């Protein structure tokens, strides 16, 4: 179990230092912002908490020659860290006057809690006790009181942060800040579970009950919660950059998915292409826009050959949505129109006015999604026709 405890501790510590280093790389352009300075202080306190934890884990809690002093400093840093995290949330989302007022209350509460912890630690003769008394629990009333006050000091900010994150996320003006607040809310829930599991550990140890491997639940919750918290405190600055590769990948998938439809329309109406077709995707946004525009133009050229009285294709997915059925119907009409144009046959009931069944083409993202559905249906119909031709031969 010690190996798992150590691993959980290392994961939490690495995430804390990674978040601190990442934020320190932005010090030149952000240091004048009070919210940034508060965030750096919060991450420093988070790193101090786990640094002192490493000292306590490796040296029996001794620090500066005082037994278990590393544990006391770790707990006091954790209290200050929770207070600082609450202040960050206030600076992110609350009005300026409200943030200042509530920040003052949290600072007073943090100082009072740390003073109480220090007093209980020395009154309970903490330096002379085994370090296990402060980690797995103890039957001594003063040590038990010390540990329970520490857990309460961690649990209360978790509750307040969770209650505030929901309303603040709905009021947030940017998507990255909303995401950060949701992650902070999730971190608060996970760390509250840590507090609950740690309380169970302390009380069962005081009662002489061995719960075995379940003691590790608090370590797991702590590691997962700190990793989530570290991500939430940094996500506003890297979310936009991280989204760019995902956006590029989505655009590239759409660009490739549209190719079969575009190719056949281009072969039918070569004039729709303003530039020679190329394989490069160095300027993917431009090329995706061009491909959508060229599909529109090729589709318009087919309007005199589209038989509006013809039914859609019989190829359907079970339980397909109405939009999926429309996509298959449009794809089937395009294939029929292409065959009619090659044969020079104009249907009696054609429709050479209108555009894409009067769909709104102002929303480019929605149009790409729609055309991708049509192109996918078009590719499936082509495969069905190929199988039919092979069977006939």
Short mmCIF file of C-alpha atoms in Angstrom, two decimals:
data_model
loop_
_atom_site.label_atom_id
_atom_site.label_comp_id
_atom_site.label_asym_id
_atom_site.label_seq_id
_atom_site.Cartn_x
_atom_site.Cartn_y
_atom_site.Cartn_z
CA UNK A 1 0.00 0.00 0.00
CA UNK A 2 2.93 2.34 0.62
CA UNK A 3 3.88 2.04 -3.05
CA UNK A 4 0.41 3.16 -4.17
CA UNK A 5 0.43 6.01 -1.65
CA UNK A 6 3.80 7.17 -2.94
CA UNK A 7 2.67 6.90 -6.57
CA UNK A 8 -0.47 8.97 -5.88
CA UNK A 9 1.63 11.55 -4.08
CA UNK A 10 4.13 11.76 -6.96
CA UNK A 11 1.33 12.20 -9.53
CA UNK A 12 -0.21 15.05 -7.52
CA UNK A 13 3.19 16.70 -6.98
CA UNK A 14 4.17 16.50 -10.65
CA UNK A 15 0.87 18.01 -11.77
CA UNK A 16 1.34 20.84 -9.26
CA UNK A 17 4.86 21.68 -10.41
CA UNK A 18 3.90 21.35 -14.08
CA UNK A 19 1.06 23.84 -13.60
CA UNK A 20 3.37 26.23 -11.74
CA UNK A 21 6.11 26.08 -14.39
CA UNK A 22 3.55 26.56 -17.16
CA UNK A 23 2.14 29.65 -15.48
CA UNK A 24 5.57 31.08 -14.68
CA UNK A 25 6.37 31.01 -18.41
CA UNK A 26 3.71 33.75 -18.78
CA UNK A 27 5.14 35.99 -16.05
CA UNK A 28 6.38 38.78 -18.36
CA UNK A 29 3.06 39.57 -19.98
CA UNK A 30 0.78 38.76 -17.03
CA UNK A 31 2.54 39.79 -13.82
CA UNK A 32 0.72 43.12 -13.56
CA UNK A 33 -2.63 41.33 -13.34
CA UNK A 34 -3.70 40.69 -9.75
CA UNK A 35 -5.57 37.52 -10.75
CA UNK A 36 -2.36 36.12 -12.25
CA UNK A 37 -0.34 36.90 -9.13
CA UNK A 38 -2.99 35.23 -6.97
CA UNK A 39 -2.90 32.19 -9.24
CA UNK A 40 0.90 31.92 -8.98
CA UNK A 41 0.70 32.18 -5.19
CA UNK A 42 -1.95 29.43 -5.18
CA UNK A 43 0.23 27.13 -7.24
CA UNK A 44 3.26 27.90 -5.05
CA UNK A 45 1.24 26.90 -1.98
CA UNK A 46 0.10 23.75 -3.76
CA UNK A 47 3.73 22.87 -4.55
CA UNK A 48 4.80 23.68 -0.98
CA UNK A 49 2.12 21.32 0.32
CA UNK A 50 3.49 18.40 -1.66
CA UNK A 51 7.14 19.37 -1.06
CA UNK A 52 6.51 19.16 2.68
CA UNK A 53 4.63 15.94 2.07
CA UNK A 54 7.72 14.52 0.37
CA UNK A 55 9.86 15.56 3.35
CA UNK A 56 7.38 13.94 5.74
CA UNK A 57 7.16 10.80 3.61
CA UNK A 58 10.93 10.39 3.30
CA UNK A 59 12.18 11.70 6.61
CA UNK A 60 9.62 10.66 9.18
CA UNK A 61 8.13 14.15 9.28
CA UNK A 62 11.31 15.83 10.59
CA UNK A 63 12.01 19.31 9.27
CA UNK A 64 14.60 21.83 10.51
CA UNK A 65 15.36 19.41 13.31
CA UNK A 66 11.78 19.42 14.65
CA UNK A 67 9.86 16.17 14.58
CA UNK A 68 6.70 16.19 12.43
CA UNK A 69 7.18 19.87 11.63
CA UNK A 70 7.01 18.99 7.91
CA UNK A 71 3.51 17.57 8.49
CA UNK A 72 2.38 20.75 10.26
CA UNK A 73 3.80 22.97 7.48
CA UNK A 74 2.15 20.71 4.88
CA UNK A 75 -1.23 21.02 6.57
CA UNK A 76 -0.92 24.79 7.05
CA UNK A 77 0.14 25.21 3.38
CA UNK A 78 -2.87 23.11 2.34
CA UNK A 79 -5.19 25.42 4.30
CA UNK A 80 -3.60 28.49 2.71
CA UNK A 81 -3.85 26.82 -0.70
CA UNK A 82 -7.60 26.19 -0.27
CA UNK A 83 -8.15 29.79 0.77
CA UNK A 84 -6.13 31.04 -2.19
CA UNK A 85 -8.09 28.83 -4.60
CA UNK A 86 -11.31 30.31 -3.24
CA UNK A 87 -9.92 33.81 -3.80
CA UNK A 88 -9.05 32.94 -7.41
CA UNK A 89 -12.62 31.88 -8.01
CA UNK A 90 -13.86 35.17 -6.57
CA UNK A 91 -11.50 37.17 -8.80
CA UNK A 92 -12.56 35.17 -11.86
CA UNK A 93 -16.28 35.52 -11.50
CA UNK A 94 -17.46 37.84 -8.73
CA UNK A 95 -17.93 41.60 -8.97
CA UNK A 96 -14.92 43.64 -7.80
CA UNK A 97 -16.46 44.91 -4.55
CA UNK A 98 -17.88 41.50 -3.66
CA UNK A 99 -14.54 39.82 -4.43
CA UNK A 100 -12.63 42.22 -2.15
CA UNK A 101 -15.10 41.80 0.71
CA UNK A 102 -15.22 37.99 0.54
CA UNK A 103 -11.45 37.78 0.05
CA UNK A 104 -11.01 39.54 3.38
CA UNK A 105 -13.28 37.01 5.11
CA UNK A 106 -11.41 34.05 3.62
CA UNK A 107 -8.01 35.46 4.63
CA UNK A 108 -9.19 35.96 8.22
CA UNK A 109 -10.63 32.42 8.28
CA UNK A 110 -7.39 30.97 6.87
CA UNK A 111 -5.21 32.73 9.45
CA UNK A 112 -7.52 31.62 12.26
CA UNK A 113 -7.52 27.98 11.10
CA UNK A 114 -3.74 27.84 10.75
CA UNK A 115 -3.30 29.41 14.19
CA UNK A 116 -5.65 26.80 15.65
CA UNK A 117 -3.81 23.94 13.90
CA UNK A 118 -0.42 25.17 15.14
CA UNK A 119 -1.72 25.50 18.70
CA UNK A 120 -3.30 22.03 18.70
CA UNK A 121 -0.14 20.52 17.18
CA UNK A 122 2.13 21.77 19.94
CA UNK A 123 -0.40 21.28 22.76
CA UNK A 124 -0.71 17.63 21.63
CA UNK A 125 3.12 17.35 21.79
CA UNK A 126 3.22 16.79 18.03
CA UNK A 127 7.04 16.89 17.66
CA UNK A 128 7.46 13.91 20.00
CA UNK A 129 4.77 11.71 18.48
CA UNK A 130 5.22 9.05 15.76
CA UNK A 131 4.50 10.48 12.32
CA UNK A 132 1.92 7.72 11.78
CA UNK A 133 -0.32 9.46 14.32
CA UNK A 134 -0.80 12.33 11.84
CA UNK A 135 -1.24 10.20 8.73
CA UNK A 136 -3.24 7.11 9.67
CA UNK A 137 -4.88 8.57 12.76
CA UNK A 138 -4.49 8.25 16.50
CA UNK A 139 -6.60 7.47 19.52
CA UNK A 140 -5.24 10.55 21.32
CA UNK A 141 -8.05 13.13 21.65
CA UNK A 142 -5.89 16.17 20.87
CA UNK A 143 -4.35 14.57 17.76
CA UNK A 144 -7.78 13.41 16.64
CA UNK A 145 -9.12 16.95 17.13
CA UNK A 146 -6.18 18.38 15.17
CA UNK A 147 -6.79 16.02 12.24
CA UNK A 148 -10.54 16.61 12.17
CA UNK A 149 -10.07 20.40 12.16
CA UNK A 150 -7.65 19.99 9.26
CA UNK A 151 -10.15 17.88 7.30
CA UNK A 152 -12.92 20.42 7.96
CA UNK A 153 -10.61 23.20 6.73
CA UNK A 154 -10.27 21.28 3.46
CA UNK A 155 -13.90 20.24 3.10
CA UNK A 156 -15.53 23.67 3.57
CA UNK A 157 -13.75 25.29 0.57
CA UNK A 158 -14.69 22.26 -1.53
CA UNK A 159 -18.37 22.82 -0.73
CA UNK A 160 -18.27 26.58 -1.31
CA UNK A 161 -16.32 26.27 -4.56
CA UNK A 162 -18.73 23.64 -5.87
CA UNK A 163 -21.77 25.77 -5.00
CA UNK A 164 -20.31 28.85 -6.66
CA UNK A 165 -18.87 27.28 -9.82
CA UNK A 166 -22.26 26.45 -11.36
CA UNK A 167 -23.70 30.00 -11.31
CA UNK A 168 -20.34 31.55 -12.17
CA UNK A 169 -19.89 29.20 -15.15
CA UNK A 170 -23.27 30.28 -16.53
CA UNK A 171 -22.23 33.94 -16.24
CA UNK A 172 -18.71 33.46 -17.68
CA UNK A 173 -18.13 35.34 -20.91
CA UNK A 174 -15.62 32.97 -22.52
CA UNK A 175 -15.78 29.26 -23.29
CA UNK A 176 -12.34 28.60 -21.74
CA UNK A 177 -13.37 30.22 -18.45
CA UNK A 178 -16.61 28.20 -18.39
CA UNK A 179 -14.57 25.05 -18.95
CA UNK A 180 -12.16 26.03 -16.17
CA UNK A 181 -15.03 26.61 -13.75
CA UNK A 182 -16.62 23.26 -14.61
CA UNK A 183 -13.29 21.50 -14.05
CA UNK A 184 -12.82 23.39 -10.79
CA UNK A 185 -16.28 22.20 -9.73
CA UNK A 186 -15.31 18.60 -10.57
CA UNK A 187 -12.06 19.00 -8.62
CA UNK A 188 -14.04 20.26 -5.61
CA UNK A 189 -16.25 17.16 -5.69
CA UNK A 190 -13.28 14.79 -5.95
CA UNK A 191 -11.38 16.54 -3.15
CA UNK A 192 -14.50 16.47 -0.97
CA UNK A 193 -14.52 12.70 -1.49
CA UNK A 194 -10.87 12.75 -0.35
CA UNK A 195 -11.94 14.57 2.81
CA UNK A 196 -14.69 12.01 3.39
CA UNK A 197 -12.36 9.05 2.85
CA UNK A 198 -9.70 10.63 5.07
CA UNK A 199 -12.26 11.16 7.84
CA UNK A 200 -13.25 7.49 7.63
CA UNK A 201 -9.57 6.51 7.88
CA UNK A 202 -9.02 8.70 10.93
CA UNK A 203 -12.14 7.59 12.80
CA UNK A 204 -11.70 3.87 12.06
CA UNK A 205 -8.05 4.03 13.16
CA UNK A 206 -9.08 5.79 16.38
CA UNK A 207 -11.67 3.06 16.98
CA UNK A 208 -9.14 0.29 16.27
CA UNK A 209 -10.90 -0.87 13.10
CA UNK A 210 -8.75 -1.99 10.17
CA UNK A 211 -10.44 -1.26 6.82
CA UNK A 212 -7.54 -2.69 4.84
CA UNK A 213 -7.03 -1.58 1.25
CA UNK A 214 -9.89 0.92 1.48
CA UNK A 215 -7.45 3.22 3.27
CA UNK A 216 -5.98 3.98 -0.15
CA UNK A 217 -9.21 5.61 -1.35
CA UNK A 218 -8.19 8.94 0.18
CA UNK A 219 -4.84 8.87 -1.65
CA UNK A 220 -6.48 8.10 -4.98
CA UNK A 221 -9.08 10.85 -4.55
CA UNK A 222 -6.34 13.29 -3.54
CA UNK A 223 -4.20 12.55 -6.61
CA UNK A 224 -7.10 12.71 -9.08
CA UNK A 225 -8.49 15.84 -7.46
CA UNK A 226 -5.16 17.70 -7.51
CA UNK A 227 -4.55 16.78 -11.17
CA UNK A 228 -8.04 18.05 -12.06
CA UNK A 229 -7.47 21.18 -10.00
CA UNK A 230 -4.10 21.87 -11.68
CA UNK A 231 -5.75 21.58 -15.09
CA UNK A 232 -8.61 23.87 -14.06
CA UNK A 233 -6.21 26.58 -12.87
CA UNK A 234 -4.34 26.62 -16.18
CA UNK A 235 -7.03 25.79 -18.76
CA UNK A 236 -8.03 29.43 -19.53
CA UNK A 237 -4.56 30.05 -21.01
CA UNK A 238 -4.07 26.84 -23.00
CA UNK A 239 -7.60 25.81 -23.97
CA UNK A 240 -7.62 27.90 -27.15
CA UNK A 241 -4.22 26.55 -28.25
CA UNK A 242 -5.21 22.97 -27.45
CA UNK A 243 -8.42 23.35 -29.45
CA UNK A 244 -6.60 24.32 -32.65
CA UNK A 245 -5.28 20.80 -33.45
CA UNK A 246 -8.76 19.40 -32.77
CA UNK A 247 -10.33 22.00 -35.05
CA UNK A 248 -7.74 21.22 -37.73
CA UNK A 249 -8.44 17.48 -37.41
CA UNK A 250 -12.20 18.03 -37.72
CA UNK A 251 -11.72 20.28 -40.74
CA UNK A 252 -9.40 17.75 -42.35
CA UNK A 253 -11.91 14.92 -41.83
CA UNK A 254 -14.62 17.06 -43.41
CA UNK A 255 -12.30 18.02 -46.27
CA UNK A 256 -11.58 14.36 -47.01
CA UNK A 257 -15.21 13.28 -46.55
CA UNK A 258 -16.38 15.87 -49.10
CA UNK A 259 -13.91 14.70 -51.74
CA UNK A 260 -16.02 11.97 -53.50
CA UNK A 261 -18.95 14.34 -53.89
CA UNK A 262 -16.72 17.22 -54.99
CA UNK A 263 -14.82 15.00 -57.46
CA UNK A 264 -17.94 13.88 -59.32
CA UNK A 265 -19.36 17.38 -59.39
CA UNK A 266 -16.02 18.70 -60.67
CA UNK A 267 -15.90 16.09 -63.42
CA UNK A 268 -19.42 17.08 -64.41
CA UNK A 269 -18.77 20.85 -64.24
CA UNK A 270 -15.01 21.64 -64.40
CA UNK A 271 -15.71 25.39 -64.40
CA UNK A 272 -16.65 25.33 -60.71
CA UNK A 273 -12.94 25.16 -59.77
CA UNK A 274 -11.13 28.50 -59.73
CA UNK A 275 -7.71 26.98 -59.08
CA UNK A 276 -6.13 23.73 -60.28
CA UNK A 277 -6.94 20.91 -57.83
CA UNK A 278 -4.07 20.21 -55.44
CA UNK A 279 -3.29 17.69 -52.73
CA UNK A 280 -1.75 20.10 -50.23
CA UNK A 281 -3.66 21.07 -47.10
CA UNK A 282 -1.23 23.73 -45.89
CA UNK A 283 -4.06 26.30 -45.94
CA UNK A 284 -6.81 23.96 -44.86
CA UNK A 285 -9.40 26.59 -43.89
CA UNK A 286 -9.17 28.23 -47.30
CA UNK A 287 -9.29 24.92 -49.15
CA UNK A 288 -12.29 23.71 -47.12
CA UNK A 289 -14.13 26.94 -47.92
CA UNK A 290 -13.27 26.54 -51.58
CA UNK A 291 -14.45 22.94 -51.60
CA UNK A 292 -17.79 23.91 -50.04
CA UNK A 293 -18.25 26.77 -52.54
CA UNK A 294 -17.36 24.49 -55.46
CA UNK A 295 -19.83 21.83 -54.27
CA UNK A 296 -22.51 24.53 -54.08
CA UNK A 297 -21.73 25.66 -57.62
CA UNK A 298 -21.65 22.11 -58.97
CA UNK A 299 -24.96 21.38 -57.25
CA UNK A 300 -26.51 24.47 -58.85
CA UNK A 301 -25.32 23.37 -62.28
CA UNK A 302 -27.21 20.10 -61.78
CA UNK A 303 -30.55 21.74 -60.96
CA UNK A 304 -32.01 21.35 -64.49
CA UNK A 305 -31.25 17.62 -64.29
CA UNK A 306 -32.64 16.97 -60.79
CA UNK A 307 -35.89 15.02 -60.94
CA UNK A 308 -37.86 16.34 -57.99
CA UNK A 309 -40.52 13.68 -58.45
CA UNK A 310 -38.08 10.82 -57.93
CA UNK A 311 -37.99 9.13 -54.52
CA UNK A 312 -34.88 8.88 -52.42
CA UNK A 313 -32.58 5.94 -52.13
CA UNK A 314 -33.66 2.82 -50.34
CA UNK A 315 -30.36 2.67 -48.46
CA UNK A 316 -31.05 3.64 -44.86
CA UNK A 317 -29.60 2.96 -41.46
CA UNK A 318 -32.04 1.41 -39.03
CA UNK A 319 -33.65 4.10 -36.91
CA UNK A 320 -32.06 6.87 -39.01
CA UNK A 321 -32.96 10.45 -38.10
CA UNK A 322 -34.98 12.74 -40.35
CA UNK A 323 -31.82 14.68 -41.23
CA UNK A 324 -30.06 11.45 -42.22
CA UNK A 325 -32.97 10.50 -44.45
CA UNK A 326 -32.83 13.93 -46.07
CA UNK A 327 -29.09 13.53 -46.65
CA UNK A 328 -29.67 10.19 -48.43
CA UNK A 329 -32.46 11.71 -50.50
CA UNK A 330 -30.23 14.61 -51.58
CA UNK A 331 -27.34 12.25 -52.35
CA UNK A 332 -29.64 10.04 -54.44
CA UNK A 333 -30.90 13.06 -56.39
CA UNK A 334 -27.35 14.18 -57.10
CA UNK A 335 -26.39 10.75 -58.42
CA UNK A 336 -29.51 10.64 -60.62
CA UNK A 337 -28.83 14.18 -61.86
CA UNK A 338 -25.21 13.32 -62.71
CA UNK A 339 -26.37 10.30 -64.74
CA UNK A 340 -29.02 12.47 -66.45
CA UNK A 341 -26.48 15.15 -67.33
CA UNK A 342 -24.06 12.62 -68.79
CA UNK A 343 -26.90 11.17 -70.86
CA UNK A 344 -28.19 14.62 -71.82
CA UNK A 345 -31.64 13.83 -70.39
CA UNK A 346 -33.62 16.65 -68.78
CA UNK A 347 -36.42 15.34 -66.49
CA UNK A 348 -39.94 16.58 -67.16
CA UNK A 349 -40.39 17.64 -63.56
CA UNK A 350 -37.08 19.28 -62.83
CA UNK A 351 -36.41 22.23 -60.61
CA UNK A 352 -33.87 24.73 -61.84
CA UNK A 353 -34.50 27.34 -59.13
CA UNK A 354 -33.84 27.40 -55.42
CA UNK A 355 -30.74 26.27 -53.59
CA UNK A 356 -30.22 23.14 -51.48
CA UNK A 357 -33.90 22.90 -50.63
CA UNK A 358 -33.76 26.46 -49.26
CA UNK A 359 -31.26 25.60 -46.53
CA UNK A 360 -29.55 28.46 -44.66
CA UNK A 361 -25.98 28.62 -45.96
CA UNK A 362 -24.84 31.54 -43.80
CA UNK A 363 -23.63 29.27 -40.97
CA UNK A 364 -20.48 27.75 -42.45
CA UNK A 365 -19.95 25.20 -39.66
CA UNK A 366 -23.52 23.92 -39.98
CA UNK A 367 -23.22 23.81 -43.76
CA UNK A 368 -20.01 21.77 -43.60
CA UNK A 369 -21.71 19.33 -41.22
CA UNK A 370 -24.70 19.01 -43.57
CA UNK A 371 -22.62 18.58 -46.72
CA UNK A 372 -20.48 16.01 -44.91
CA UNK A 373 -23.64 13.98 -44.20
CA UNK A 374 -24.66 14.24 -47.86
CA UNK A 375 -21.16 13.27 -49.01
CA UNK A 376 -21.14 10.28 -46.66
CA UNK A 377 -24.51 9.16 -47.98
CA UNK A 378 -23.27 9.72 -51.54
CA UNK A 379 -20.24 7.48 -50.90
CA UNK A 380 -22.44 4.73 -49.44
CA UNK A 381 -24.76 4.87 -52.45
CA UNK A 382 -21.77 4.59 -54.77
CA UNK A 383 -20.64 1.45 -52.95
CA UNK A 384 -24.13 -0.04 -53.23
CA UNK A 385 -24.25 0.71 -56.97
CA UNK A 386 -20.79 -0.83 -57.41
CA UNK A 387 -21.92 -4.03 -55.70
CA UNK A 388 -25.06 -4.15 -57.85
CA UNK A 389 -22.98 -3.73 -61.03
CA UNK A 390 -20.56 -6.44 -59.92
CA UNK A 391 -23.43 -8.83 -59.21
CA UNK A 392 -25.01 -8.12 -62.58
CA UNK A 393 -21.75 -8.98 -64.34
#
